[in-house]
Short mmCIF file of N, CA and C in Angstrom, two decimals:
data_model
loop_
_atom_site.label_atom_id
_atom_site.label_comp_id
_atom_site.label_asym_id
_atom_site.label_seq_id
_atom_site.Cartn_x
_atom_site.Cartn_y
_atom_site.Cartn_z
N MET A 1 153.06 99.16 96.88
CA MET A 1 153.38 98.76 95.29
C MET A 1 152.50 99.69 94.57
N GLU A 2 152.39 99.89 93.28
CA GLU A 2 151.30 100.25 92.44
C GLU A 2 152.14 100.12 91.06
N ARG A 3 150.12 99.21 90.84
CA ARG A 3 150.56 98.65 89.16
C ARG A 3 149.88 100.08 87.95
N LYS A 4 150.56 100.40 87.52
CA LYS A 4 150.60 100.81 85.75
C LYS A 4 150.56 100.03 84.95
N GLY A 5 149.46 99.38 84.19
CA GLY A 5 149.92 98.80 82.53
C GLY A 5 151.02 97.86 83.34
N ASP A 6 151.60 97.83 82.34
CA ASP A 6 152.71 96.88 82.13
C ASP A 6 154.05 96.82 83.25
N PHE A 7 153.87 97.95 84.07
CA PHE A 7 154.60 98.54 84.67
C PHE A 7 154.29 98.64 86.15
N ILE A 8 155.67 98.02 87.12
CA ILE A 8 155.07 98.12 88.59
C ILE A 8 155.74 99.35 89.08
N SER A 9 155.52 100.18 89.53
CA SER A 9 156.11 101.76 90.60
C SER A 9 155.78 100.91 91.50
N THR A 10 156.92 101.77 92.49
CA THR A 10 157.31 101.74 93.60
C THR A 10 157.54 103.36 94.13
N SER A 11 156.73 103.57 95.43
CA SER A 11 156.76 105.45 95.47
C SER A 11 158.14 105.08 96.46
N ILE A 12 159.13 105.93 96.43
CA ILE A 12 160.12 105.99 97.69
C ILE A 12 160.29 106.43 98.36
N ARG A 13 160.48 106.67 99.63
CA ARG A 13 160.41 107.60 100.49
C ARG A 13 161.65 107.86 100.62
N TYR A 14 162.15 109.16 101.28
CA TYR A 14 163.30 110.00 101.31
C TYR A 14 163.11 110.67 102.25
N LYS A 15 164.87 110.00 103.66
CA LYS A 15 164.47 110.67 104.63
C LYS A 15 165.48 112.12 104.88
N LYS A 16 164.88 113.39 105.27
CA LYS A 16 165.48 114.30 105.31
C LYS A 16 166.19 114.75 106.07
N GLU A 17 167.74 115.59 106.13
CA GLU A 17 168.15 115.92 106.66
C GLU A 17 168.26 117.62 106.95
N THR A 18 168.78 118.59 107.82
CA THR A 18 168.64 119.86 107.10
C THR A 18 169.94 120.00 108.15
N GLU A 19 170.18 121.06 108.16
CA GLU A 19 171.48 121.52 108.75
C GLU A 19 171.52 123.10 108.36
N VAL A 20 172.00 123.94 108.95
CA VAL A 20 172.22 125.15 108.98
C VAL A 20 173.87 125.06 109.43
N VAL A 21 174.46 126.38 107.80
CA VAL A 21 176.19 126.55 108.52
C VAL A 21 176.74 127.48 108.29
N THR A 22 177.37 127.73 108.77
CA THR A 22 177.72 129.91 108.21
C THR A 22 178.63 129.37 107.67
N PHE A 23 178.97 130.12 106.28
CA PHE A 23 179.92 130.33 105.37
C PHE A 23 180.04 131.53 104.86
N GLN A 24 181.32 132.24 105.47
CA GLN A 24 181.67 133.85 104.28
C GLN A 24 180.63 134.69 105.63
N GLY A 25 180.33 134.30 106.84
CA GLY A 25 179.66 135.13 107.32
C GLY A 25 177.81 135.03 106.99
N ARG A 26 177.92 134.21 106.57
CA ARG A 26 176.04 134.04 105.67
C ARG A 26 175.90 132.47 106.30
N GLU A 27 174.43 132.96 106.70
CA GLU A 27 173.89 131.00 107.08
C GLU A 27 173.19 130.33 105.87
N ILE A 28 173.98 129.37 105.59
CA ILE A 28 173.13 128.68 104.60
C ILE A 28 172.45 127.29 105.16
N THR A 29 171.19 127.12 104.62
CA THR A 29 170.46 126.23 104.77
C THR A 29 171.09 124.65 103.57
N LEU A 30 171.60 123.81 104.08
CA LEU A 30 171.75 122.60 103.94
C LEU A 30 170.69 121.31 103.79
N GLU A 31 170.20 120.78 102.91
CA GLU A 31 169.63 119.75 102.90
C GLU A 31 170.02 118.22 102.14
N ASN A 32 170.03 117.05 103.05
CA ASN A 32 170.01 116.24 102.33
C ASN A 32 168.73 115.44 102.57
N LEU A 33 168.56 114.66 101.23
CA LEU A 33 167.55 113.32 100.91
C LEU A 33 168.28 111.94 100.52
N SER A 34 168.01 111.38 101.57
CA SER A 34 168.65 109.84 101.26
C SER A 34 167.68 109.05 101.55
N PRO A 35 167.46 108.15 100.44
CA PRO A 35 165.98 107.06 99.79
C PRO A 35 165.86 105.97 101.12
N VAL A 36 164.91 105.58 101.66
CA VAL A 36 164.76 105.13 102.44
C VAL A 36 164.48 103.54 101.66
N PHE A 37 165.65 102.48 101.34
CA PHE A 37 164.53 101.14 101.07
C PHE A 37 164.06 100.22 102.18
N THR A 38 163.74 99.26 101.35
CA THR A 38 163.36 98.21 102.16
C THR A 38 164.29 97.09 102.21
N PRO A 39 164.36 96.13 103.30
CA PRO A 39 165.55 94.93 103.23
C PRO A 39 166.25 94.91 101.50
N GLU A 40 164.64 94.26 101.14
CA GLU A 40 164.96 93.72 99.99
C GLU A 40 165.86 94.73 98.90
N GLN A 41 164.93 96.07 98.66
CA GLN A 41 165.62 96.78 97.98
C GLN A 41 167.37 97.27 98.10
N GLU A 42 167.56 97.47 99.47
CA GLU A 42 169.03 97.68 100.13
C GLU A 42 169.80 96.55 99.85
N ALA A 43 169.20 95.37 99.67
CA ALA A 43 170.83 94.27 99.13
C ALA A 43 170.47 93.95 97.81
N ALA A 44 169.35 94.83 97.08
CA ALA A 44 169.58 94.40 95.71
C ALA A 44 170.19 95.61 95.22
N LYS A 45 170.56 96.49 95.73
CA LYS A 45 171.13 98.05 95.12
C LYS A 45 173.07 97.55 95.75
N ARG A 46 172.97 96.41 97.15
CA ARG A 46 174.27 96.55 97.21
C ARG A 46 174.84 95.58 96.39
N ARG A 47 174.25 94.56 96.06
CA ARG A 47 174.24 93.47 94.97
C ARG A 47 174.84 94.05 93.85
N GLU A 48 174.19 94.83 93.27
CA GLU A 48 174.18 96.06 92.30
C GLU A 48 175.93 96.81 91.83
N LEU A 49 175.91 97.61 92.95
CA LEU A 49 177.20 98.13 93.75
C LEU A 49 178.42 96.96 93.56
N GLU A 50 177.67 96.04 94.11
CA GLU A 50 179.27 95.75 94.43
C GLU A 50 179.32 94.77 93.04
N GLN A 51 178.73 94.35 91.97
CA GLN A 51 178.84 94.33 90.62
C GLN A 51 179.86 95.29 89.82
N GLN A 52 178.90 96.45 90.01
CA GLN A 52 179.88 97.33 89.41
C GLN A 52 181.77 97.81 89.56
N LEU A 53 181.53 97.76 90.95
CA LEU A 53 182.70 97.99 91.31
C LEU A 53 183.40 96.32 91.26
N TYR A 54 183.08 95.67 91.29
CA TYR A 54 183.57 94.30 90.81
C TYR A 54 184.43 94.47 89.50
N GLU A 55 183.56 94.91 88.57
CA GLU A 55 183.53 95.34 86.79
C GLU A 55 184.93 96.00 86.95
N VAL A 56 185.10 97.11 87.34
CA VAL A 56 186.08 98.50 87.28
C VAL A 56 187.57 97.46 87.91
N PHE A 57 187.12 97.06 88.88
CA PHE A 57 188.94 96.70 89.53
C PHE A 57 189.21 95.79 88.67
N ARG A 58 188.19 95.07 88.22
CA ARG A 58 188.57 93.44 87.30
C ARG A 58 189.35 94.04 86.00
N LYS A 59 188.89 95.46 85.29
CA LYS A 59 189.41 95.99 84.67
C LYS A 59 191.22 97.11 84.58
N TYR A 60 190.81 97.01 85.18
CA TYR A 60 192.31 97.61 86.15
C TYR A 60 193.32 96.75 86.60
N ALA A 61 192.66 95.90 86.81
CA ALA A 61 193.72 94.56 87.03
C ALA A 61 194.50 94.21 85.99
N ASP A 62 193.48 93.59 85.20
CA ASP A 62 193.66 93.65 84.13
C ASP A 62 194.81 94.45 82.82
N LYS A 63 194.61 95.24 83.29
CA LYS A 63 195.01 96.30 82.50
C LYS A 63 196.60 96.19 83.12
N ARG A 64 196.84 96.59 84.36
CA ARG A 64 198.07 96.04 85.29
C ARG A 64 198.61 95.27 84.82
N GLN A 65 197.75 94.10 84.99
CA GLN A 65 198.84 92.52 84.39
C GLN A 65 199.23 92.40 83.02
N LYS A 66 198.37 93.07 82.41
CA LYS A 66 199.34 93.43 80.81
C LYS A 66 200.09 94.37 80.63
N GLU A 67 200.51 95.75 81.60
CA GLU A 67 201.54 96.13 81.23
C GLU A 67 202.85 95.70 81.75
N GLU A 68 202.74 95.04 83.15
CA GLU A 68 203.70 94.18 84.20
C GLU A 68 204.33 92.62 83.03
N ALA A 69 203.40 92.34 82.58
CA ALA A 69 204.09 91.90 81.42
C ALA A 69 204.86 91.76 80.23
N GLY A 70 204.47 93.41 79.47
CA GLY A 70 205.41 93.70 78.90
C GLY A 70 206.44 94.16 79.18
N ALA A 71 206.04 94.64 80.51
CA ALA A 71 207.61 95.48 80.95
C ALA A 71 209.19 94.32 81.46
#
C-alpha cells in the first residue's frame, strides 16, 4: 500500500490471458485482464456484490408483491 496525503492507494495487479481466434478468416488476438485481489479484497468485493444483488432482488420482489396484491 502506498500513502498519498490522506488517501491510501493500493496498486492492483492484473492477470493477463491472451487467446488468438479466427473470425471471418482473420486472426484476432483477444486479451482479458482480470484483477488479482488479496483474500481480504476478494471478501470485501463479494460482500459488496451480494449487497447490490440483494437490493435489486428486494426491489423487484416488492414490486411483484404489490402487483399480486392489486390483482
